[in-house]
Tab-separated table of C-alpha atoms in Angstrom:
chain	number	residue	atom	x	y	z
L	1	UNK	CA	116.058	79.556	94.968
L	2	UNK	CA	115.332	78.275	91.468
L	3	UNK	CA	112.938	80.376	89.427
L	4	UNK	CA	110.692	78.947	86.769
L	5	UNK	CA	111.632	79.803	83.179
L	6	UNK	CA	108.910	82.435	82.984
L	7	UNK	CA	109.860	83.934	86.313
L	8	UNK	CA	113.511	84.185	85.309
L	9	UNK	CA	112.537	85.845	82.029
L	10	UNK	CA	110.248	88.237	83.861
L	11	UNK	CA	112.928	89.163	86.380
L	12	UNK	CA	115.397	89.833	83.576
L	13	UNK	CA	112.892	92.197	81.932
L	14	UNK	CA	112.320	93.985	85.229
L	15	UNK	CA	116.058	94.151	85.919
L	16	UNK	CA	116.752	95.675	82.511
L	17	UNK	CA	113.951	98.235	82.847
L	18	UNK	CA	113.843	98.920	86.579
L	19	UNK	CA	114.474	102.614	85.966
L	20	UNK	CA	111.134	102.904	84.127
L	21	UNK	CA	109.216	101.563	87.123
L	22	UNK	CA	111.107	103.740	89.588
L	23	UNK	CA	110.843	106.985	87.609
L	24	UNK	CA	107.134	106.577	86.821
L	25	UNK	CA	106.307	105.682	90.440
L	26	UNK	CA	108.334	108.641	91.641
L	27	UNK	CA	106.442	111.023	89.353
L	28	UNK	CA	103.035	109.944	90.674
L	29	UNK	CA	103.734	109.137	94.292
L	30	UNK	CA	105.579	111.517	96.629
L	31	UNK	CA	105.354	109.535	99.829
L	32	UNK	CA	108.185	107.021	100.245
L	33	UNK	CA	106.052	104.283	101.841
L	34	UNK	CA	103.232	104.669	99.317
L	35	UNK	CA	105.805	104.616	96.547
L	36	UNK	CA	107.039	101.216	97.722
L	37	UNK	CA	103.440	99.988	97.509
L	38	UNK	CA	103.053	101.519	94.054
L	39	UNK	CA	106.261	99.853	92.817
L	40	UNK	CA	104.973	96.566	94.212
L	41	UNK	CA	101.606	97.083	92.502
L	42	UNK	CA	103.248	97.909	89.163
L	43	UNK	CA	105.410	94.771	89.449
L	44	UNK	CA	102.332	92.645	90.233
L	45	UNK	CA	100.427	94.014	87.240
L	46	UNK	CA	103.468	93.560	84.972
L	47	UNK	CA	103.705	89.940	86.102
L	48	UNK	CA	99.991	89.371	85.449
L	49	UNK	CA	100.248	90.924	81.995
L	50	UNK	CA	103.580	89.253	81.148
L	51	UNK	CA	102.097	86.146	79.442
L	52	UNK	CA	100.033	88.421	77.162
L	53	UNK	CA	102.924	90.652	76.125
L	54	UNK	CA	102.427	91.635	72.485
L	55	UNK	CA	105.776	91.447	70.711
L	56	UNK	CA	104.627	93.966	68.116
L	57	UNK	CA	105.430	96.610	70.710
L	58	UNK	CA	108.786	97.308	72.289
L	59	UNK	CA	109.144	95.974	75.816
L	60	UNK	CA	109.637	99.576	77.030
L	61	UNK	CA	106.310	100.630	75.420
L	62	UNK	CA	104.544	97.769	77.186
L	63	UNK	CA	106.188	98.620	80.516
L	64	UNK	CA	105.447	102.335	80.288
L	65	UNK	CA	101.801	101.627	79.464
L	66	UNK	CA	101.322	99.400	82.483
L	67	UNK	CA	103.410	101.516	84.857
L	68	UNK	CA	101.567	104.703	83.849
L	69	UNK	CA	98.105	103.104	83.900
L	70	UNK	CA	98.707	101.612	87.346
L	71	UNK	CA	100.253	104.820	88.689
L	72	UNK	CA	97.419	107.045	87.482
L	73	UNK	CA	94.815	104.646	88.876
L	74	UNK	CA	96.827	104.452	92.113
L	75	UNK	CA	97.006	108.242	92.243
L	76	UNK	CA	93.226	108.378	91.858
L	77	UNK	CA	92.382	105.650	94.284
L	78	UNK	CA	95.323	104.906	96.519
L	79	UNK	CA	93.544	103.160	99.385
L	80	UNK	CA	91.634	100.669	97.261
L	81	UNK	CA	94.592	99.598	95.209
L	82	UNK	CA	96.647	99.022	98.311
L	83	UNK	CA	93.763	96.933	99.626
L	84	UNK	CA	93.565	94.947	96.372
L	85	UNK	CA	97.208	94.021	96.364
L	86	UNK	CA	98.737	91.451	98.620
L	87	UNK	CA	99.780	92.675	102.060
L	88	UNK	CA	103.462	92.422	101.176
L	89	UNK	CA	105.620	95.237	102.372
L	90	UNK	CA	108.799	94.026	100.792
L	91	UNK	CA	110.931	96.445	98.869
L	92	UNK	CA	111.363	95.503	95.235
L	93	UNK	CA	113.551	98.382	94.117
L	94	UNK	CA	115.981	100.105	96.412
L	95	UNK	CA	118.745	102.665	96.158
L	96	UNK	CA	122.243	101.731	97.233
L	97	UNK	CA	122.944	105.177	98.624
L	98	UNK	CA	120.975	106.803	101.423
L	99	UNK	CA	120.462	109.994	99.422
L	100	UNK	CA	118.278	109.655	96.364
L	101	UNK	CA	119.554	111.492	93.245
L	102	UNK	CA	116.665	113.901	93.714
L	103	UNK	CA	117.867	114.982	97.121
L	104	UNK	CA	121.420	115.557	96.003
L	105	UNK	CA	120.581	117.719	92.979
L	106	UNK	CA	118.493	120.811	93.600
L	107	UNK	CA	117.708	121.486	89.919
L	108	UNK	CA	116.574	117.918	89.414
L	109	UNK	CA	114.496	118.101	92.546
L	110	UNK	CA	112.887	121.299	91.223
L	111	UNK	CA	112.205	119.702	87.845
L	112	UNK	CA	110.507	116.755	89.540
L	113	UNK	CA	108.395	119.068	91.703
L	114	UNK	CA	107.317	121.022	88.597
L	115	UNK	CA	106.460	117.771	86.827
L	116	UNK	CA	104.364	116.683	89.815
L	117	UNK	CA	102.391	119.945	89.567
L	118	UNK	CA	101.190	118.974	86.062
L	119	UNK	CA	97.986	117.001	85.614
L	120	UNK	CA	98.367	113.229	85.299
L	121	UNK	CA	98.260	113.152	81.485
L	122	UNK	CA	100.687	116.023	80.920
L	123	UNK	CA	102.956	114.428	83.513
L	124	UNK	CA	103.027	111.170	81.559
L	125	UNK	CA	103.803	113.001	78.335
L	126	UNK	CA	106.682	115.089	79.678
L	127	UNK	CA	108.134	112.093	81.490
L	128	UNK	CA	108.285	110.183	78.207
L	129	UNK	CA	109.752	113.208	76.434
L	130	UNK	CA	112.509	113.534	79.056
L	131	UNK	CA	113.169	109.832	78.699
L	132	UNK	CA	113.955	110.652	75.049
L	133	UNK	CA	111.348	108.312	73.657
L	134	UNK	CA	110.533	108.859	69.988
L	135	UNK	CA	107.327	110.705	69.087
L	136	UNK	CA	105.986	107.461	67.637
L	137	UNK	CA	106.670	105.514	70.832
L	138	UNK	CA	105.122	108.259	72.987
L	139	UNK	CA	102.084	108.202	70.684
L	140	UNK	CA	101.861	104.403	71.047
L	141	UNK	CA	102.124	104.570	74.826
L	142	UNK	CA	99.553	107.327	75.217
L	143	UNK	CA	97.218	106.410	72.362
L	144	UNK	CA	97.318	109.753	70.556
L	145	UNK	CA	98.816	110.811	67.222
L	146	UNK	CA	102.501	111.794	66.880
L	147	UNK	CA	101.455	115.307	65.830
L	148	UNK	CA	99.395	115.645	69.019
L	149	UNK	CA	102.467	114.581	70.949
L	150	UNK	CA	104.650	117.268	69.448
L	151	UNK	CA	102.060	120.035	69.962
L	152	UNK	CA	101.518	119.085	73.581
L	153	UNK	CA	105.217	118.664	74.365
L	154	UNK	CA	105.922	122.211	73.151
L	155	UNK	CA	103.233	123.587	75.472
L	156	UNK	CA	104.356	121.625	78.499
L	157	UNK	CA	108.021	122.526	77.974
L	158	UNK	CA	106.981	126.159	77.806
L	159	UNK	CA	105.220	125.760	81.150
L	160	UNK	CA	108.330	124.201	82.697
L	161	UNK	CA	110.599	126.903	81.260
L	162	UNK	CA	108.358	129.618	82.724
L	163	UNK	CA	108.456	127.956	86.120
L	164	UNK	CA	112.256	127.801	86.071
L	165	UNK	CA	112.608	131.380	84.859
L	166	UNK	CA	110.122	132.660	87.471
L	167	UNK	CA	112.177	131.002	90.129
L	168	UNK	CA	115.470	132.392	88.887
L	169	UNK	CA	114.217	135.951	88.376
M	1	UNK	CA	116.103	126.393	81.057
M	2	UNK	CA	116.647	125.235	77.481
M	3	UNK	CA	115.511	121.901	76.022
M	4	UNK	CA	119.043	120.574	75.907
M	5	UNK	CA	119.579	121.484	79.566
M	6	UNK	CA	116.368	119.715	80.564
M	7	UNK	CA	117.384	116.590	78.697
M	8	UNK	CA	120.936	116.733	80.096
M	9	UNK	CA	119.562	117.080	83.618
M	10	UNK	CA	117.313	114.058	83.115
M	11	UNK	CA	120.172	112.050	81.606
M	12	UNK	CA	122.314	112.749	84.655
M	13	UNK	CA	119.437	111.551	86.853
M	14	UNK	CA	119.098	108.425	84.772
M	15	UNK	CA	122.829	107.810	85.055
M	16	UNK	CA	122.750	108.159	88.855
M	17	UNK	CA	119.766	105.821	89.057
M	18	UNK	CA	121.511	103.217	86.900
M	19	UNK	CA	124.380	103.279	89.354
M	20	UNK	CA	122.398	103.054	92.551
M	21	UNK	CA	119.034	101.421	91.788
M	22	UNK	CA	118.936	97.723	92.543
M	23	UNK	CA	116.273	95.116	92.008
M	24	UNK	CA	115.628	92.764	94.896
M	25	UNK	CA	115.146	89.654	92.762
M	26	UNK	CA	113.960	87.530	95.650
M	27	UNK	CA	111.205	89.970	96.621
M	28	UNK	CA	110.172	90.387	92.986
M	29	UNK	CA	110.166	86.602	92.545
M	30	UNK	CA	107.980	86.192	95.655
M	31	UNK	CA	105.300	88.219	93.882
M	32	UNK	CA	105.214	85.732	91.032
M	33	UNK	CA	104.552	82.881	93.446
M	34	UNK	CA	101.549	84.268	95.295
M	35	UNK	CA	97.952	84.251	94.158
M	36	UNK	CA	97.274	87.761	93.017
M	37	UNK	CA	94.282	89.597	91.688
M	38	UNK	CA	94.287	91.736	88.581
M	39	UNK	CA	93.793	95.420	89.207
M	40	UNK	CA	90.672	95.620	87.049
M	41	UNK	CA	89.215	92.123	87.289
M	42	UNK	CA	88.890	92.375	91.054
M	43	UNK	CA	86.172	95.018	90.609
M	44	UNK	CA	83.855	92.612	88.791
M	45	UNK	CA	82.658	90.082	91.445
M	46	UNK	CA	80.859	92.647	93.641
M	47	UNK	CA	79.139	94.161	90.607
M	48	UNK	CA	78.035	90.716	89.404
M	49	UNK	CA	76.565	89.976	92.855
M	50	UNK	CA	74.665	93.296	92.734
M	51	UNK	CA	73.366	92.470	89.223
M	52	UNK	CA	72.130	89.010	90.256
M	53	UNK	CA	70.513	90.289	93.478
M	54	UNK	CA	68.857	93.185	91.644
M	55	UNK	CA	67.571	90.873	88.892
M	56	UNK	CA	66.011	88.617	91.511
M	57	UNK	CA	64.447	91.677	93.126
M	58	UNK	CA	63.007	92.892	89.798
M	59	UNK	CA	61.714	89.372	89.065
M	60	UNK	CA	59.961	89.339	92.455
M	61	UNK	CA	58.470	92.803	91.822
M	62	UNK	CA	57.283	91.673	88.378
M	63	UNK	CA	55.441	88.738	89.951
M	64	UNK	CA	53.865	91.102	92.500
M	65	UNK	CA	52.830	93.519	89.742
M	66	UNK	CA	51.374	90.712	87.634
M	67	UNK	CA	49.322	89.221	90.461
M	68	UNK	CA	48.078	92.527	91.907
M	69	UNK	CA	47.191	94.188	88.604
M	70	UNK	CA	43.439	93.631	88.984
M	71	UNK	CA	42.931	94.671	92.593
M	72	UNK	CA	45.887	96.748	93.884
M	73	UNK	CA	45.702	100.474	94.479
M	74	UNK	CA	46.852	102.444	91.446
M	75	UNK	CA	49.368	104.280	93.650
M	76	UNK	CA	50.864	101.024	94.880
M	77	UNK	CA	50.959	99.470	91.415
M	78	UNK	CA	52.522	102.412	89.569
M	79	UNK	CA	54.970	103.188	92.404
M	80	UNK	CA	56.256	99.631	92.314
M	81	UNK	CA	56.353	99.734	88.506
M	82	UNK	CA	58.472	102.913	88.529
M	83	UNK	CA	60.759	101.381	91.153
M	84	UNK	CA	61.141	98.169	89.113
M	85	UNK	CA	61.895	100.132	85.933
M	86	UNK	CA	64.492	102.276	87.724
M	87	UNK	CA	66.204	99.202	89.180
M	88	UNK	CA	66.182	97.674	85.670
M	89	UNK	CA	67.979	100.740	84.285
M	90	UNK	CA	70.485	100.511	87.163
M	91	UNK	CA	71.053	96.824	86.331
M	92	UNK	CA	71.771	97.936	82.751
M	93	UNK	CA	74.389	100.396	84.026
M	94	UNK	CA	76.014	97.689	86.167
M	95	UNK	CA	76.077	95.308	83.177
M	96	UNK	CA	77.713	98.071	81.131
M	97	UNK	CA	80.294	98.493	83.923
M	98	UNK	CA	81.078	94.767	83.964
M	99	UNK	CA	81.514	94.809	80.156
M	100	UNK	CA	83.902	97.769	80.527
M	101	UNK	CA	85.824	95.884	83.224
M	102	UNK	CA	86.333	92.864	80.990
M	103	UNK	CA	87.217	95.063	77.982
M	104	UNK	CA	89.881	96.926	79.924
M	105	UNK	CA	93.442	95.835	79.404
M	106	UNK	CA	95.990	97.640	81.524
M	107	UNK	CA	98.648	97.127	78.850
M	108	UNK	CA	96.661	99.114	76.299
M	109	UNK	CA	97.410	102.773	75.629
M	110	UNK	CA	97.083	105.225	78.484
M	111	UNK	CA	94.193	107.238	77.057
M	112	UNK	CA	92.140	104.190	76.065
M	113	UNK	CA	92.543	102.466	79.433
M	114	UNK	CA	92.085	105.583	81.528
M	115	UNK	CA	89.005	106.600	79.524
M	116	UNK	CA	87.434	103.182	80.134
M	117	UNK	CA	88.306	103.191	83.828
M	118	UNK	CA	87.101	106.753	84.327
M	119	UNK	CA	83.832	106.065	82.438
M	120	UNK	CA	83.331	102.992	84.559
M	121	UNK	CA	83.843	104.836	87.818
M	122	UNK	CA	81.940	107.980	86.898
M	123	UNK	CA	78.822	106.019	85.878
M	124	UNK	CA	78.359	105.317	89.599
M	125	UNK	CA	77.203	108.916	89.931
M	126	UNK	CA	74.442	108.267	87.355
M	127	UNK	CA	73.202	105.385	89.519
M	128	UNK	CA	72.956	107.747	92.508
M	129	UNK	CA	71.082	110.332	90.427
M	130	UNK	CA	68.564	107.686	89.301
M	131	UNK	CA	68.095	106.469	92.851
M	132	UNK	CA	67.345	110.011	94.011
M	133	UNK	CA	65.018	110.593	91.032
M	134	UNK	CA	62.778	107.696	91.909
M	135	UNK	CA	62.722	108.426	95.656
M	136	UNK	CA	59.195	109.992	95.571
M	137	UNK	CA	57.653	106.562	94.909
M	138	UNK	CA	58.455	105.675	98.524
M	139	UNK	CA	55.925	108.354	99.553
M	140	UNK	CA	53.207	107.167	97.178
M	141	UNK	CA	53.168	103.368	97.143
M	142	UNK	CA	51.142	103.047	100.353
M	143	UNK	CA	48.428	105.543	99.371
M	144	UNK	CA	44.904	104.081	99.351
M	145	UNK	CA	41.983	105.694	97.500
M	146	UNK	CA	39.919	105.844	100.688
M	147	UNK	CA	42.548	108.154	102.252
M	148	UNK	CA	41.310	110.913	99.921
M	149	UNK	CA	38.227	111.228	102.116
M	150	UNK	CA	40.365	112.811	104.830
M	151	UNK	CA	41.343	116.348	103.687
M	152	UNK	CA	44.012	116.784	106.406
M	153	UNK	CA	45.765	113.641	105.337
M	154	UNK	CA	45.388	114.626	101.697
M	155	UNK	CA	47.131	117.976	102.253
M	156	UNK	CA	49.901	116.370	104.372
M	157	UNK	CA	50.485	113.623	101.792
M	158	UNK	CA	50.463	116.166	98.972
M	159	UNK	CA	53.073	118.343	100.718
M	160	UNK	CA	55.380	115.407	101.525
M	161	UNK	CA	55.181	114.004	97.989
M	162	UNK	CA	55.685	117.449	96.448
M	163	UNK	CA	58.795	118.041	98.581
M	164	UNK	CA	60.177	114.654	97.519
M	165	UNK	CA	59.413	115.310	93.831
M	166	UNK	CA	61.022	118.764	93.844
M	167	UNK	CA	64.059	117.521	95.797
M	168	UNK	CA	64.424	114.449	93.541
M	169	UNK	CA	64.288	116.470	90.318
M	170	UNK	CA	66.600	119.126	91.731
M	171	UNK	CA	69.146	116.519	92.838
M	172	UNK	CA	68.908	114.633	89.532
M	173	UNK	CA	69.705	117.828	87.637
M	174	UNK	CA	72.306	119.240	90.028
M	175	UNK	CA	74.335	116.165	90.919
M	176	UNK	CA	77.151	116.850	88.485
M	177	UNK	CA	80.861	117.496	88.523
M	178	UNK	CA	80.445	121.290	88.350
M	179	UNK	CA	78.877	121.214	91.804
M	180	UNK	CA	81.370	118.881	93.457
M	181	UNK	CA	82.870	121.654	95.607
M	182	UNK	CA	79.493	122.771	96.975
M	183	UNK	CA	78.682	122.021	100.578
M	184	UNK	CA	75.475	120.045	99.896
M	185	UNK	CA	77.275	117.915	97.318
M	186	UNK	CA	80.131	117.144	99.690
M	187	UNK	CA	77.600	116.314	102.399
M	188	UNK	CA	75.857	113.726	100.196
M	189	UNK	CA	78.999	112.327	98.621
M	190	UNK	CA	81.338	112.409	101.574
M	191	UNK	CA	83.664	109.536	102.286
M	192	UNK	CA	86.642	107.999	100.569
M	193	UNK	CA	84.492	105.844	98.266
M	194	UNK	CA	83.264	108.924	96.414
M	195	UNK	CA	86.637	110.636	95.903
M	196	UNK	CA	87.644	108.296	93.032
M	197	UNK	CA	84.251	108.860	91.358
M	198	UNK	CA	84.764	112.629	91.332
M	199	UNK	CA	88.410	112.205	90.299
M	200	UNK	CA	87.261	109.964	87.431
M	201	UNK	CA	84.930	112.631	86.074
M	202	UNK	CA	87.814	115.098	86.304
M	203	UNK	CA	89.977	112.621	84.375
M	204	UNK	CA	87.317	112.232	81.641
M	205	UNK	CA	87.298	116.005	81.234
M	206	UNK	CA	91.074	116.150	81.136
M	207	UNK	CA	91.172	113.484	78.420
M	208	UNK	CA	88.569	115.393	76.373
M	209	UNK	CA	90.371	118.657	76.882
M	210	UNK	CA	93.752	117.071	76.066
M	211	UNK	CA	92.410	115.758	72.767
M	212	UNK	CA	90.632	119.010	71.888
M	213	UNK	CA	93.626	121.238	72.675
M	214	UNK	CA	96.074	119.117	70.724
């Protein structure tokens, strides 16, 4: 099938940044089926926003903003968003192996479960920190100052460390 | 677990994902070919219908008030006036919601977008509080002056209206997030439509608290 120029460009952006969509969806949606819907919803909203992409921001900043905004809204109102989207049940992102990396690594699985225990905003912040985004980019994505980012990251990391140490002791 | 270990763990996850995560280009392309609604914009049509219907209703009530001013019972006239004013305030809230909908851009920063969306959703609770507050007018609009000649009726009417007034004021004051776990609150606001409203108020508080703590 031939894609239009815009579609091809969009697919290339998604291809290059598919990990962002997957990791954000995974942090906000535990259920596998709902996660497929969330990934579909994020892709739809990215496509709708694609013509208005502001080149002043990095493509990753733009993608994180949309993926996080959709995921948090989805988390808050799952049924309605599913109803709003098209009744497609196609899988957009899939893993080649049967076991997801989370299932094969217990420490990673624990880290993800601790992240999911955080509130939606803290979850977004720590996700971006783990993704090694700069303080400035995190500030741009969240809409807070870089100094706020650093203060909050320290507190959230402390929470995570305590959870790990409680578990090990 | 140290910072470096956390980062290393996440890097290894990222590496594994890079190796196994695949994009189904055909399925993603299918999305670009169908007619799809924006997440936010799809909320607007129903609100616009409510605004238009309510404006027509207020216009009708205004005509009634204008033409009955000289001869209608004071109870009828002022009850309808209070109802019309309340509906006008509610229309104002709906207009504010529609403005918020059109101002919201999902590609803007997380806090800005979530604050707008949460404000939009949580204002629905204010509409409910206003509706409860003006409920007593439904017990007063049909009162006629000649009914005062019957003391039994007068006492019964007085009790009913008083109960409505007390309940309306109590509900107006107490319908708030702090009470969302209470049984009476959950009874009134049961159902999946209200969960996002309560969650939105929680989100507004989290945003405030996030900004204050930082």
